[in-house]
Structure formats: structure tokens, C-alpha cells
Amino acid sequence: MDEHQVFDDIKELRSAIALLRELLKTINDEKEIWFTKKSALREQITSLISGLKESKSARDKSTAQVKLSKEKREGLNDKRKELQKEVKVLEKERTAMMQKLNLDKPPMVLKKSIEHLERKMETEALPFNKEKELMAKIKEIKKKLEECKGVDEVSKKLSLARKELSRIGMQSQEFHLEVTAKAKLSQEKHVALVENAKSIDHLRKEEKESTKKALFYKEVYNILSDSLKEYLDHLQKMTGEVVEIKEKKKKEKIARNQEMLEEKGKSVEEKIKLKKKLTKDDLLLFQATNN
């Protein structure tokens, strides 16, 4: 191969290698960008999944609390309905007993009437006739009160039932407010859970795309790396050829010089045979050829 052609080929090959190395750096940078993004997305997804599990646990716990509160509220509502029925029954029973005894006032009112009359007798200076009249009235009311002991018992039961009904009503209202608040909280957690799940799906799509691009640039990088290796191997081979050419030229030059010396040596020997005068160069040449 022509030496100049080899040098031109080497120059062109080195230029191609420089461009290829620059391109490899660009491709590698792009590859690392996508792999870094993929890793960041994976960490983000892992973190969100962990949070999602905690949120799901919190939501399920909140939902269970809502269910429990509802059951308690329903139990109280059932009890309240029973008490409402009981109150109605006791009211009817007391009304019937009062009608039967011809009472226009409940026993409690009669008791208060007795207390009022007794206090009046104790605190006021009344004429004998008036005092006697009050005593007769007290006796009459007491007799009536004695007759309506059953009404009094029913009234006590009715009073207790009404108090219990009021207490349960308040408790039921508290549970209702509690259920409403917990249900709202549970719904908020559910909405947040759904949003987080959507975010994870979106990030997974991004991760998939990032992985696809990262692997694409990795494949391109590997192909270019193989090409660079081939170019470098070829450069090494061509450099070896240059060395061989130079070595060959060197040997050829030495051979030519040796041949030239031998020719000149023969010329000097001829002069010596003919006993011609030798020049300084002839003497040096004769010395060189004999060494």
C-alpha cells in the first residue's frame, strides 16, 4: 500500500474516532439522564405505595369506626323507639287511671297542694274556723292521694321513661354527629387514596417511558462502543502497517547505501591497482568498505 495513502487513511480514521468518542459521550450523558430519572421515579413510586398502604389502613380503620358508631346509633334508635312506645303506654295508662278516679290533676300536683296548705298553716296565724277548713281540705286531698297511689307509681315510671328517652335522644344525637364527622373523614381519606393511586399509575407510565428511553440509549451506546473498538483495532493495524513500511524503507535505504559503498569501493580498488592517486574521500571510502 502507498505510504501517503496509509497516512491519509490513518488521519481520516483518527478524525472518525474523535467524532465517535464525542458522540459516545453525548449518548452516555443522555443514557444517564434517563436512568437517573427512572431511579428517581421508582423511589417516588415506592414512597407513594408505602403511603398508600398507610392511607388504606387509616381509611379502613375510619370506615370500621363509622360502622361501629352507626351500629351503636341504630341500637340507641331502636331503644328510643321502644321507650317512645313505653311512654305512650304509660301516658294512656295514667290517663285512664285518672279518669277512673275522677282526677283532674296528677298526684304530684296533689302533693304540692298538701305541702302548700301545711306550710300556710305553719306560717300564718289563721282563725280556728279557717284552720279547721284547711285541715279538712288536706285530709280530703290526702285521701284522694291515697286512692291514686297506682297513678303515682305510673307517673314515676313515666317520668323515668321520659328522662331515659331524653338521655338516649341526646346520646343518639351525639352518635349521629360522630358518625357524620367520621364518615366525612373516611370519605376524605378515600378520595386522597384514589388520588394517590392515580398519581402512582401516572408515575408508573413515566417510569416505563424513562426505562424505554434509557434502554434505547444504552443499546445505541453499546453499538457505538463496538464500532469504536473496531475503529481502534483498525487504527492499530494500520499503525503497524506504517511501522512495517518505515522498516522496509529503512532496510532498502541501508541496502542501497551498502550497494553504493561497494560500487565506490570497487572504484577505489581499481585506482589502487592502476596506482592512481587516491583522494581523501577515496581513503575514507576504502576504510569504510574494509571495516
PDB file of C-alpha atoms in Angstrom:
ATOM      1  CA  MET A   1       0.000   0.000   0.000  1.00  0.00           C
ATOM      2  CA  ASP A   2       1.200   3.544  -0.798  1.00  0.00           C
ATOM      3  CA  GLU A   3       2.653   5.257   2.283  1.00  0.00           C
ATOM      4  CA  HIS A   4       0.855   8.543   1.638  1.00  0.00           C
ATOM      5  CA  GLN A   5      -2.451   6.698   1.207  1.00  0.00           C
ATOM      6  CA  VAL A   6      -1.908   4.900   4.523  1.00  0.00           C
ATOM      7  CA  PHE A   7      -1.207   8.184   6.325  1.00  0.00           C
ATOM      8  CA  ASP A   8      -4.319   9.756   4.762  1.00  0.00           C
ATOM      9  CA  ASP A   9      -6.404   6.752   5.856  1.00  0.00           C
ATOM     10  CA  ILE A  10      -4.996   6.972   9.404  1.00  0.00           C
ATOM     11  CA  LYS A  11      -5.746  10.705   9.579  1.00  0.00           C
ATOM     12  CA  GLU A  12      -9.307  10.100   8.385  1.00  0.00           C
ATOM     13  CA  LEU A  13      -9.718   7.199  10.827  1.00  0.00           C
ATOM     14  CA  ARG A  14      -8.464   9.271  13.778  1.00  0.00           C
ATOM     15  CA  SER A  15     -10.909  12.037  12.866  1.00  0.00           C
ATOM     16  CA  ALA A  16     -13.752   9.481  12.753  1.00  0.00           C
ATOM     17  CA  ILE A  17     -12.645   8.074  16.139  1.00  0.00           C
ATOM     18  CA  ALA A  18     -12.659  11.583  17.686  1.00  0.00           C
ATOM     19  CA  LEU A  19     -16.184  12.216  16.381  1.00  0.00           C
ATOM     20  CA  LEU A  20     -17.315   8.794  17.577  1.00  0.00           C
ATOM     21  CA  ARG A  21     -15.910   9.423  21.075  1.00  0.00           C
ATOM     22  CA  GLU A  22     -17.718  12.774  21.225  1.00  0.00           C
ATOM     23  CA  LEU A  23     -20.945  11.125  20.102  1.00  0.00           C
ATOM     24  CA  LEU A  24     -20.442   8.348  22.672  1.00  0.00           C
ATOM     25  CA  LYS A  25     -20.108  10.950  25.444  1.00  0.00           C
ATOM     26  CA  THR A  26     -23.334  12.654  24.320  1.00  0.00           C
ATOM     27  CA  ILE A  27     -25.191   9.328  24.139  1.00  0.00           C
ATOM     28  CA  ASN A  28     -23.816   8.248  27.535  1.00  0.00           C
ATOM     29  CA  ASP A  29     -24.909  11.550  29.129  1.00  0.00           C
ATOM     30  CA  GLU A  30     -28.402  11.095  27.679  1.00  0.00           C
ATOM     31  CA  LYS A  31     -28.473   7.477  28.871  1.00  0.00           C
ATOM     32  CA  GLU A  32     -27.505   8.511  32.417  1.00  0.00           C
ATOM     33  CA  ILE A  33     -30.162  11.251  32.442  1.00  0.00           C
ATOM     34  CA  TRP A  34     -32.908   8.716  31.676  1.00  0.00           C
ATOM     35  CA  PHE A  35     -31.568   6.085  34.097  1.00  0.00           C
ATOM     36  CA  THR A  36     -31.369   8.761  36.836  1.00  0.00           C
ATOM     37  CA  LYS A  37     -34.928   9.858  36.083  1.00  0.00           C
ATOM     38  CA  LYS A  38     -36.078   6.221  36.131  1.00  0.00           C
ATOM     39  CA  SER A  39     -34.444   5.689  39.557  1.00  0.00           C
ATOM     40  CA  ALA A  40     -35.981   8.897  40.932  1.00  0.00           C
ATOM     41  CA  LEU A  41     -39.429   7.857  39.690  1.00  0.00           C
ATOM     42  CA  ARG A  42     -39.001   4.378  41.221  1.00  0.00           C
ATOM     43  CA  GLU A  43     -38.141   5.942  44.613  1.00  0.00           C
ATOM     44  CA  GLN A  44     -41.139   8.262  44.327  1.00  0.00           C
ATOM     45  CA  ILE A  45     -43.443   5.360  43.430  1.00  0.00           C
ATOM     46  CA  THR A  46     -42.082   3.241  46.302  1.00  0.00           C
ATOM     47  CA  SER A  47     -42.666   6.111  48.733  1.00  0.00           C
ATOM     48  CA  LEU A  48     -46.214   6.674  47.437  1.00  0.00           C
ATOM     49  CA  ILE A  49     -47.021   2.953  47.629  1.00  0.00           C
ATOM     50  CA  SER A  50     -45.841   2.917  51.245  1.00  0.00           C
ATOM     51  CA  GLY A  51     -48.003   5.963  51.966  1.00  0.00           C
ATOM     52  CA  LEU A  52     -50.865   4.360  50.058  1.00  0.00           C
ATOM     53  CA  LYS A  53     -50.753   1.299  52.314  1.00  0.00           C
ATOM     54  CA  GLU A  54     -50.798   3.520  55.410  1.00  0.00           C
ATOM     55  CA  SER A  55     -53.652   5.623  53.970  1.00  0.00           C
ATOM     56  CA  LYS A  56     -55.627   2.481  53.111  1.00  0.00           C
ATOM     57  CA  SER A  57     -55.123   1.173  56.648  1.00  0.00           C
ATOM     58  CA  ALA A  58     -56.231   4.537  58.101  1.00  0.00           C
ATOM     59  CA  ARG A  59     -59.249   4.658  55.782  1.00  0.00           C
ATOM     60  CA  ASP A  60     -60.286   1.094  56.635  1.00  0.00           C
ATOM     61  CA  LYS A  61     -59.910   1.891  60.339  1.00  0.00           C
ATOM     62  CA  SER A  62     -62.013   5.037  59.912  1.00  0.00           C
ATOM     63  CA  THR A  63     -64.627   3.085  57.932  1.00  0.00           C
ATOM     64  CA  ALA A  64     -64.754   0.445  60.687  1.00  0.00           C
ATOM     65  CA  GLN A  65     -65.256   3.201  63.279  1.00  0.00           C
ATOM     66  CA  VAL A  66     -68.090   4.662  61.205  1.00  0.00           C
ATOM     67  CA  LYS A  67     -69.716   1.228  61.011  1.00  0.00           C
ATOM     68  CA  LEU A  68     -69.369   0.723  64.775  1.00  0.00           C
ATOM     69  CA  SER A  69     -70.793   4.183  65.525  1.00  0.00           C
ATOM     70  CA  LYS A  70     -73.688   3.514  63.150  1.00  0.00           C
ATOM     71  CA  GLU A  71     -74.436   0.230  64.901  1.00  0.00           C
ATOM     72  CA  LYS A  72     -74.418   1.988  68.284  1.00  0.00           C
ATOM     73  CA  ARG A  73     -76.626   4.769  66.927  1.00  0.00           C
ATOM     74  CA  GLU A  74     -79.049   2.254  65.437  1.00  0.00           C
ATOM     75  CA  GLY A  75     -79.106   0.381  68.748  1.00  0.00           C
ATOM     76  CA  LEU A  76     -79.959   3.616  70.561  1.00  0.00           C
ATOM     77  CA  ASN A  77     -82.605   4.467  67.960  1.00  0.00           C
ATOM     78  CA  ASP A  78     -84.192   1.053  68.479  1.00  0.00           C
ATOM     79  CA  LYS A  79     -84.135   1.610  72.234  1.00  0.00           C
ATOM     80  CA  ARG A  80     -85.594   5.095  71.795  1.00  0.00           C
ATOM     81  CA  LYS A  81     -88.445   3.694  69.702  1.00  0.00           C
ATOM     82  CA  GLU A  82     -89.154   1.142  72.425  1.00  0.00           C
ATOM     83  CA  LEU A  83     -89.115   3.881  75.068  1.00  0.00           C
ATOM     84  CA  GLN A  84     -91.413   6.062  72.961  1.00  0.00           C
ATOM     85  CA  LYS A  85     -93.860   3.169  72.840  1.00  0.00           C
ATOM     86  CA  GLU A  86     -93.460   2.662  76.598  1.00  0.00           C
ATOM     87  CA  VAL A  87     -94.098   6.383  77.283  1.00  0.00           C
ATOM     88  CA  LYS A  88     -97.264   6.305  75.176  1.00  0.00           C
ATOM     89  CA  VAL A  89     -98.479   3.194  77.003  1.00  0.00           C
ATOM     90  CA  LEU A  90     -97.764   4.765  80.428  1.00  0.00           C
ATOM     91  CA  GLU A  91     -99.438   8.028  79.393  1.00  0.00           C
ATOM     92  CA  LYS A  92    -102.545   6.149  78.300  1.00  0.00           C
ATOM     93  CA  GLU A  93    -102.470   4.057  81.461  1.00  0.00           C
ATOM     94  CA  ARG A  94    -102.142   7.119  83.695  1.00  0.00           C
ATOM     95  CA  THR A  95    -104.891   8.987  81.817  1.00  0.00           C
ATOM     96  CA  ALA A  96    -107.224   6.005  82.147  1.00  0.00           C
ATOM     97  CA  MET A  97    -106.492   5.688  85.882  1.00  0.00           C
ATOM     98  CA  MET A  98    -107.028   9.417  86.448  1.00  0.00           C
ATOM     99  CA  GLN A  99    -110.303   9.332  84.546  1.00  0.00           C
ATOM    100  CA  LYS A 100    -111.418   6.327  86.559  1.00  0.00           C
ATOM    101  CA  LEU A 101    -110.568   8.140  89.833  1.00  0.00           C
ATOM    102  CA  ASN A 102    -112.040  11.369  88.514  1.00  0.00           C
ATOM    103  CA  LEU A 103    -108.675  13.121  88.913  1.00  0.00           C
ATOM    104  CA  ASP A 104    -108.093  16.310  87.011  1.00  0.00           C
ATOM    105  CA  LYS A 105    -104.561  16.709  88.378  1.00  0.00           C
ATOM    106  CA  PRO A 106    -101.676  14.231  88.675  1.00  0.00           C
ATOM    107  CA  PRO A 107    -100.592  13.023  92.183  1.00  0.00           C
ATOM    108  CA  MET A 108     -97.530  15.277  92.135  1.00  0.00           C
ATOM    109  CA  VAL A 109     -99.776  18.337  91.948  1.00  0.00           C
ATOM    110  CA  LEU A 110    -101.847  16.991  94.864  1.00  0.00           C
ATOM    111  CA  LYS A 111     -98.665  16.518  96.926  1.00  0.00           C
ATOM    112  CA  LYS A 112     -97.619  20.076  96.215  1.00  0.00           C
ATOM    113  CA  SER A 113    -101.098  21.277  97.200  1.00  0.00           C
ATOM    114  CA  ILE A 114    -100.790  19.472 100.560  1.00  0.00           C
ATOM    115  CA  GLU A 115     -97.307  20.949 101.121  1.00  0.00           C
ATOM    116  CA  HIS A 116     -98.607  24.412 100.299  1.00  0.00           C
ATOM    117  CA  LEU A 117    -101.577  24.146 102.691  1.00  0.00           C
ATOM    118  CA  GLU A 118     -99.433  22.708 105.510  1.00  0.00           C
ATOM    119  CA  ARG A 119     -96.870  25.485 105.083  1.00  0.00           C
ATOM    120  CA  LYS A 120     -99.668  28.052 105.186  1.00  0.00           C
ATOM    121  CA  MET A 121    -100.978  26.621 108.456  1.00  0.00           C
ATOM    122  CA  GLU A 122     -97.465  26.687 109.956  1.00  0.00           C
ATOM    123  CA  THR A 123     -96.518  30.181 108.875  1.00  0.00           C
ATOM    124  CA  GLU A 124     -99.785  32.090 109.063  1.00  0.00           C
ATOM    125  CA  ALA A 125    -101.946  32.977 112.061  1.00  0.00           C
ATOM    126  CA  LEU A 126    -105.308  31.654 110.905  1.00  0.00           C
ATOM    127  CA  PRO A 127    -108.658  31.758 112.638  1.00  0.00           C
ATOM    128  CA  PHE A 128    -109.774  28.460 114.099  1.00  0.00           C
ATOM    129  CA  ASN A 129    -112.532  28.042 111.543  1.00  0.00           C
ATOM    130  CA  LYS A 130    -110.129  28.717 108.683  1.00  0.00           C
ATOM    131  CA  GLU A 131    -107.538  26.316 110.121  1.00  0.00           C
ATOM    132  CA  LYS A 132    -110.220  23.668 110.553  1.00  0.00           C
ATOM    133  CA  GLU A 133    -111.277  24.193 106.959  1.00  0.00           C
ATOM    134  CA  LEU A 134    -107.697  23.792 105.721  1.00  0.00           C
ATOM    135  CA  MET A 135    -107.207  20.611 107.776  1.00  0.00           C
ATOM    136  CA  ALA A 136    -110.364  19.151 106.277  1.00  0.00           C
ATOM    137  CA  LYS A 137    -109.125  20.049 102.810  1.00  0.00           C
ATOM    138  CA  ILE A 138    -105.713  18.491 103.495  1.00  0.00           C
ATOM    139  CA  LYS A 139    -107.413  15.350 104.753  1.00  0.00           C
ATOM    140  CA  GLU A 140    -109.560  15.203 101.662  1.00  0.00           C
ATOM    141  CA  ILE A 141    -106.570  15.649  99.342  1.00  0.00           C
ATOM    142  CA  LYS A 142    -104.571  13.016 101.262  1.00  0.00           C
ATOM    143  CA  LYS A 143    -107.470  10.611 100.933  1.00  0.00           C
ATOM    144  CA  LYS A 144    -107.584  11.288  97.233  1.00  0.00           C
ATOM    145  CA  LEU A 145    -103.816  10.904  97.063  1.00  0.00           C
ATOM    146  CA  GLU A 146    -104.040   7.560  98.847  1.00  0.00           C
ATOM    147  CA  GLU A 147    -106.615   6.422  96.334  1.00  0.00           C
ATOM    148  CA  CYS A 148    -104.314   7.274  93.433  1.00  0.00           C
ATOM    149  CA  LYS A 149    -101.156   5.519  94.615  1.00  0.00           C
ATOM    150  CA  GLY A 150    -101.278   3.475  91.418  1.00  0.00           C
ATOM    151  CA  VAL A 151    -101.363   6.687  89.403  1.00  0.00           C
ATOM    152  CA  ASP A 152     -98.335   7.919  91.328  1.00  0.00           C
ATOM    153  CA  GLU A 153     -96.391   4.745  90.547  1.00  0.00           C
ATOM    154  CA  VAL A 154     -97.275   5.057  86.888  1.00  0.00           C
ATOM    155  CA  SER A 155     -96.276   8.739  86.957  1.00  0.00           C
ATOM    156  CA  LYS A 156     -92.887   7.832  88.444  1.00  0.00           C
ATOM    157  CA  LYS A 157     -92.361   5.204  85.761  1.00  0.00           C
ATOM    158  CA  LEU A 158     -93.450   7.719  83.134  1.00  0.00           C
ATOM    159  CA  SER A 159     -91.048  10.330  84.498  1.00  0.00           C
ATOM    160  CA  LEU A 160     -88.149   7.864  84.495  1.00  0.00           C
ATOM    161  CA  ALA A 161     -89.044   6.706  80.982  1.00  0.00           C
ATOM    162  CA  ARG A 162     -89.133  10.312  79.741  1.00  0.00           C
ATOM    163  CA  LYS A 163     -85.759  11.070  81.351  1.00  0.00           C
ATOM    164  CA  GLU A 164     -84.257   7.933  79.822  1.00  0.00           C
ATOM    165  CA  LEU A 165     -85.822   8.847  76.477  1.00  0.00           C
ATOM    166  CA  SER A 166     -84.278  12.318  76.684  1.00  0.00           C
ATOM    167  CA  ARG A 167     -80.868  10.884  77.656  1.00  0.00           C
ATOM    168  CA  ILE A 168     -80.927   8.349  74.827  1.00  0.00           C
ATOM    169  CA  GLY A 169     -82.096  11.041  72.402  1.00  0.00           C
ATOM    170  CA  MET A 170     -79.103  13.210  73.314  1.00  0.00           C
ATOM    171  CA  GLN A 171     -76.755  10.229  73.129  1.00  0.00           C
ATOM    172  CA  SER A 172     -78.211   9.241  69.765  1.00  0.00           C
ATOM    173  CA  GLN A 173     -77.672  12.793  68.510  1.00  0.00           C
ATOM    174  CA  GLU A 174     -74.052  12.666  69.697  1.00  0.00           C
ATOM    175  CA  PHE A 175     -73.523   9.395  67.829  1.00  0.00           C
ATOM    176  CA  HIS A 176     -75.201  10.921  64.772  1.00  0.00           C
ATOM    177  CA  LEU A 177     -72.768  13.850  64.810  1.00  0.00           C
ATOM    178  CA  GLU A 178     -69.899  11.423  65.428  1.00  0.00           C
ATOM    179  CA  VAL A 179     -70.990   9.229  62.501  1.00  0.00           C
ATOM    180  CA  THR A 180     -71.285  12.290  60.248  1.00  0.00           C
ATOM    181  CA  ALA A 181     -67.814  13.562  61.205  1.00  0.00           C
ATOM    182  CA  LYS A 182     -66.172  10.133  60.890  1.00  0.00           C
ATOM    183  CA  ALA A 183     -67.954   9.423  57.601  1.00  0.00           C
ATOM    184  CA  LYS A 184     -66.704  12.749  56.221  1.00  0.00           C
ATOM    185  CA  LEU A 185     -63.163  11.954  57.378  1.00  0.00           C
ATOM    186  CA  SER A 186     -63.389   8.449  55.905  1.00  0.00           C
ATOM    187  CA  GLN A 187     -64.590   9.887  52.587  1.00  0.00           C
ATOM    188  CA  GLU A 188     -61.754  12.434  52.545  1.00  0.00           C
ATOM    189  CA  LYS A 189     -59.252   9.629  53.155  1.00  0.00           C
ATOM    190  CA  HIS A 190     -60.864   7.564  50.402  1.00  0.00           C
ATOM    191  CA  VAL A 191     -60.651  10.469  47.938  1.00  0.00           C
ATOM    192  CA  ALA A 192     -56.977  11.021  48.886  1.00  0.00           C
ATOM    193  CA  LEU A 193     -56.404   7.286  48.436  1.00  0.00           C
ATOM    194  CA  VAL A 194     -57.904   7.346  44.944  1.00  0.00           C
ATOM    195  CA  GLU A 195     -55.834  10.416  44.012  1.00  0.00           C
ATOM    196  CA  ASN A 196     -52.640   8.741  45.270  1.00  0.00           C
ATOM    197  CA  ALA A 197     -53.469   5.628  43.259  1.00  0.00           C
ATOM    198  CA  LYS A 198     -53.930   7.809  40.149  1.00  0.00           C
ATOM    199  CA  SER A 199     -50.587   9.518  40.844  1.00  0.00           C
ATOM    200  CA  ILE A 200     -48.879   6.124  41.122  1.00  0.00           C
ATOM    201  CA  ASP A 201     -50.394   4.984  37.805  1.00  0.00           C
ATOM    202  CA  HIS A 202     -49.215   8.211  36.145  1.00  0.00           C
ATOM    203  CA  LEU A 203     -45.700   7.858  37.597  1.00  0.00           C
ATOM    204  CA  ARG A 204     -45.546   4.213  36.505  1.00  0.00           C
ATOM    205  CA  LYS A 205     -46.283   5.314  32.935  1.00  0.00           C
ATOM    206  CA  GLU A 206     -43.496   7.891  33.202  1.00  0.00           C
ATOM    207  CA  GLU A 207     -41.164   5.248  34.653  1.00  0.00           C
ATOM    208  CA  LYS A 208     -41.981   2.871  31.800  1.00  0.00           C
ATOM    209  CA  GLU A 209     -41.222   5.587  29.236  1.00  0.00           C
ATOM    210  CA  SER A 210     -37.984   6.543  31.041  1.00  0.00           C
ATOM    211  CA  THR A 211     -36.896   2.889  31.143  1.00  0.00           C
ATOM    212  CA  LYS A 212     -37.659   2.526  27.442  1.00  0.00           C
ATOM    213  CA  LYS A 213     -35.549   5.575  26.556  1.00  0.00           C
ATOM    214  CA  ALA A 214     -32.735   4.608  28.946  1.00  0.00           C
ATOM    215  CA  LEU A 215     -32.512   1.127  27.384  1.00  0.00           C
ATOM    216  CA  PHE A 216     -32.637   2.633  23.887  1.00  0.00           C
ATOM    217  CA  TYR A 217     -29.680   4.928  24.595  1.00  0.00           C
ATOM    218  CA  LYS A 218     -27.869   2.049  26.302  1.00  0.00           C
ATOM    219  CA  GLU A 219     -28.273  -0.080  23.180  1.00  0.00           C
ATOM    220  CA  VAL A 220     -27.057   2.779  20.954  1.00  0.00           C
ATOM    221  CA  TYR A 221     -24.122   3.326  23.316  1.00  0.00           C
ATOM    222  CA  ASN A 222     -23.166  -0.369  23.139  1.00  0.00           C
ATOM    223  CA  ILE A 223     -23.368  -0.361  19.332  1.00  0.00           C
ATOM    224  CA  LEU A 224     -21.184   2.758  19.104  1.00  0.00           C
ATOM    225  CA  SER A 225     -18.756   1.284  21.667  1.00  0.00           C
ATOM    226  CA  ASP A 226     -18.367  -1.806  19.490  1.00  0.00           C
ATOM    227  CA  SER A 227     -17.817   0.429  16.454  1.00  0.00           C
ATOM    228  CA  LEU A 228     -15.184   2.430  18.346  1.00  0.00           C
ATOM    229  CA  LYS A 229     -13.397  -0.798  19.285  1.00  0.00           C
ATOM    230  CA  GLU A 230     -13.391  -1.856  15.632  1.00  0.00           C
ATOM    231  CA  TYR A 231     -12.061   1.561  14.584  1.00  0.00           C
ATOM    232  CA  LEU A 232      -9.315   1.403  17.232  1.00  0.00           C
ATOM    233  CA  ASP A 233      -8.362  -2.138  16.178  1.00  0.00           C
ATOM    234  CA  HIS A 234      -8.217  -0.975  12.566  1.00  0.00           C
ATOM    235  CA  LEU A 235      -6.101   2.046  13.585  1.00  0.00           C
ATOM    236  CA  GLN A 236      -3.708  -0.237  15.458  1.00  0.00           C
ATOM    237  CA  LYS A 237      -3.438  -2.464  12.399  1.00  0.00           C
ATOM    238  CA  MET A 238      -2.794   0.494  10.087  1.00  0.00           C
ATOM    239  CA  THR A 239      -0.232   1.929  12.524  1.00  0.00           C
ATOM    240  CA  GLY A 240       1.506  -1.460  12.397  1.00  0.00           C
ATOM    241  CA  GLU A 241       1.499  -1.272   8.615  1.00  0.00           C
ATOM    242  CA  VAL A 242       3.138   2.164   8.779  1.00  0.00           C
ATOM    243  CA  VAL A 243       5.856   0.752  11.043  1.00  0.00           C
ATOM    244  CA  GLU A 244       6.395  -2.093   8.582  1.00  0.00           C
ATOM    245  CA  ILE A 245       6.583   0.336   5.652  1.00  0.00           C
ATOM    246  CA  LYS A 246       9.094   2.530   7.502  1.00  0.00           C
ATOM    247  CA  GLU A 247      11.143  -0.529   8.498  1.00  0.00           C
ATOM    248  CA  LYS A 248      11.113  -1.780   4.908  1.00  0.00           C
ATOM    249  CA  LYS A 249      12.147   1.630   3.572  1.00  0.00           C
ATOM    250  CA  LYS A 250      14.907   1.800   6.168  1.00  0.00           C
ATOM    251  CA  LYS A 251      16.242  -1.618   5.118  1.00  0.00           C
ATOM    252  CA  GLU A 252      16.006  -0.668   1.455  1.00  0.00           C
ATOM    253  CA  LYS A 253      17.915   2.545   2.116  1.00  0.00           C
ATOM    254  CA  ILE A 254      20.605   0.641   4.031  1.00  0.00           C
ATOM    255  CA  ALA A 255      20.849  -1.877   1.190  1.00  0.00           C
ATOM    256  CA  ARG A 256      21.155   0.908  -1.391  1.00  0.00           C
ATOM    257  CA  ASN A 257      23.804   2.660   0.656  1.00  0.00           C
ATOM    258  CA  GLN A 258      25.675  -0.619   1.071  1.00  0.00           C
ATOM    259  CA  GLU A 259      25.484  -1.284  -2.652  1.00  0.00           C
ATOM    260  CA  MET A 260      26.678   2.234  -3.390  1.00  0.00           C
ATOM    261  CA  LEU A 261      29.600   1.816  -0.972  1.00  0.00           C
ATOM    262  CA  GLU A 262      30.526  -1.461  -2.573  1.00  0.00           C
ATOM    263  CA  GLU A 263      30.493   0.149  -6.032  1.00  0.00           C
ATOM    264  CA  LYS A 264      32.628   3.031  -4.836  1.00  0.00           C
ATOM    265  CA  GLY A 265      34.883   0.551  -3.033  1.00  0.00           C
ATOM    266  CA  LYS A 266      35.486  -1.297  -6.294  1.00  0.00           C
ATOM    267  CA  SER A 267      36.330   2.031  -7.918  1.00  0.00           C
ATOM    268  CA  VAL A 268      38.933   2.769  -5.234  1.00  0.00           C
ATOM    269  CA  GLU A 269      40.395  -0.733  -5.581  1.00  0.00           C
ATOM    270  CA  GLU A 270      40.669  -0.163  -9.316  1.00  0.00           C
ATOM    271  CA  LYS A 271      42.581   3.080  -8.677  1.00  0.00           C
ATOM    272  CA  ILE A 272      44.903   1.232  -6.343  1.00  0.00           C
ATOM    273  CA  LYS A 273      45.577  -1.454  -8.953  1.00  0.00           C
ATOM    274  CA  LEU A 274      46.289   1.210 -11.519  1.00  0.00           C
ATOM    275  CA  LYS A 275      48.414   3.057  -8.948  1.00  0.00           C
ATOM    276  CA  LYS A 276      46.392   6.202  -9.342  1.00  0.00           C
ATOM    277  CA  LYS A 277      46.445   8.958  -6.775  1.00  0.00           C
ATOM    278  CA  LEU A 278      43.766   8.494  -4.060  1.00  0.00           C
ATOM    279  CA  THR A 279      41.766  11.406  -2.713  1.00  0.00           C
ATOM    280  CA  LYS A 280      40.838  11.955   0.894  1.00  0.00           C
ATOM    281  CA  ASP A 281      37.280  10.725   0.093  1.00  0.00           C
ATOM    282  CA  ASP A 282      38.753   7.646  -1.582  1.00  0.00           C
ATOM    283  CA  LEU A 283      40.740   6.854   1.558  1.00  0.00           C
ATOM    284  CA  LEU A 284      37.701   7.269   3.800  1.00  0.00           C
ATOM    285  CA  LEU A 285      35.602   5.133   1.458  1.00  0.00           C
ATOM    286  CA  PHE A 286      38.302   2.446   1.348  1.00  0.00           C
ATOM    287  CA  GLN A 287      38.467   2.420   5.138  1.00  0.00           C
ATOM    288  CA  ALA A 288      34.645   2.156   5.415  1.00  0.00           C
ATOM    289  CA  THR A 289      34.370  -0.724   2.955  1.00  0.00           C
ATOM    290  CA  ASN A 290      37.113  -2.687   4.665  1.00  0.00           C
ATOM    291  CA  ASN A 291      35.546  -2.254   8.069  1.00  0.00           C
TER     292      ASN A 291
END
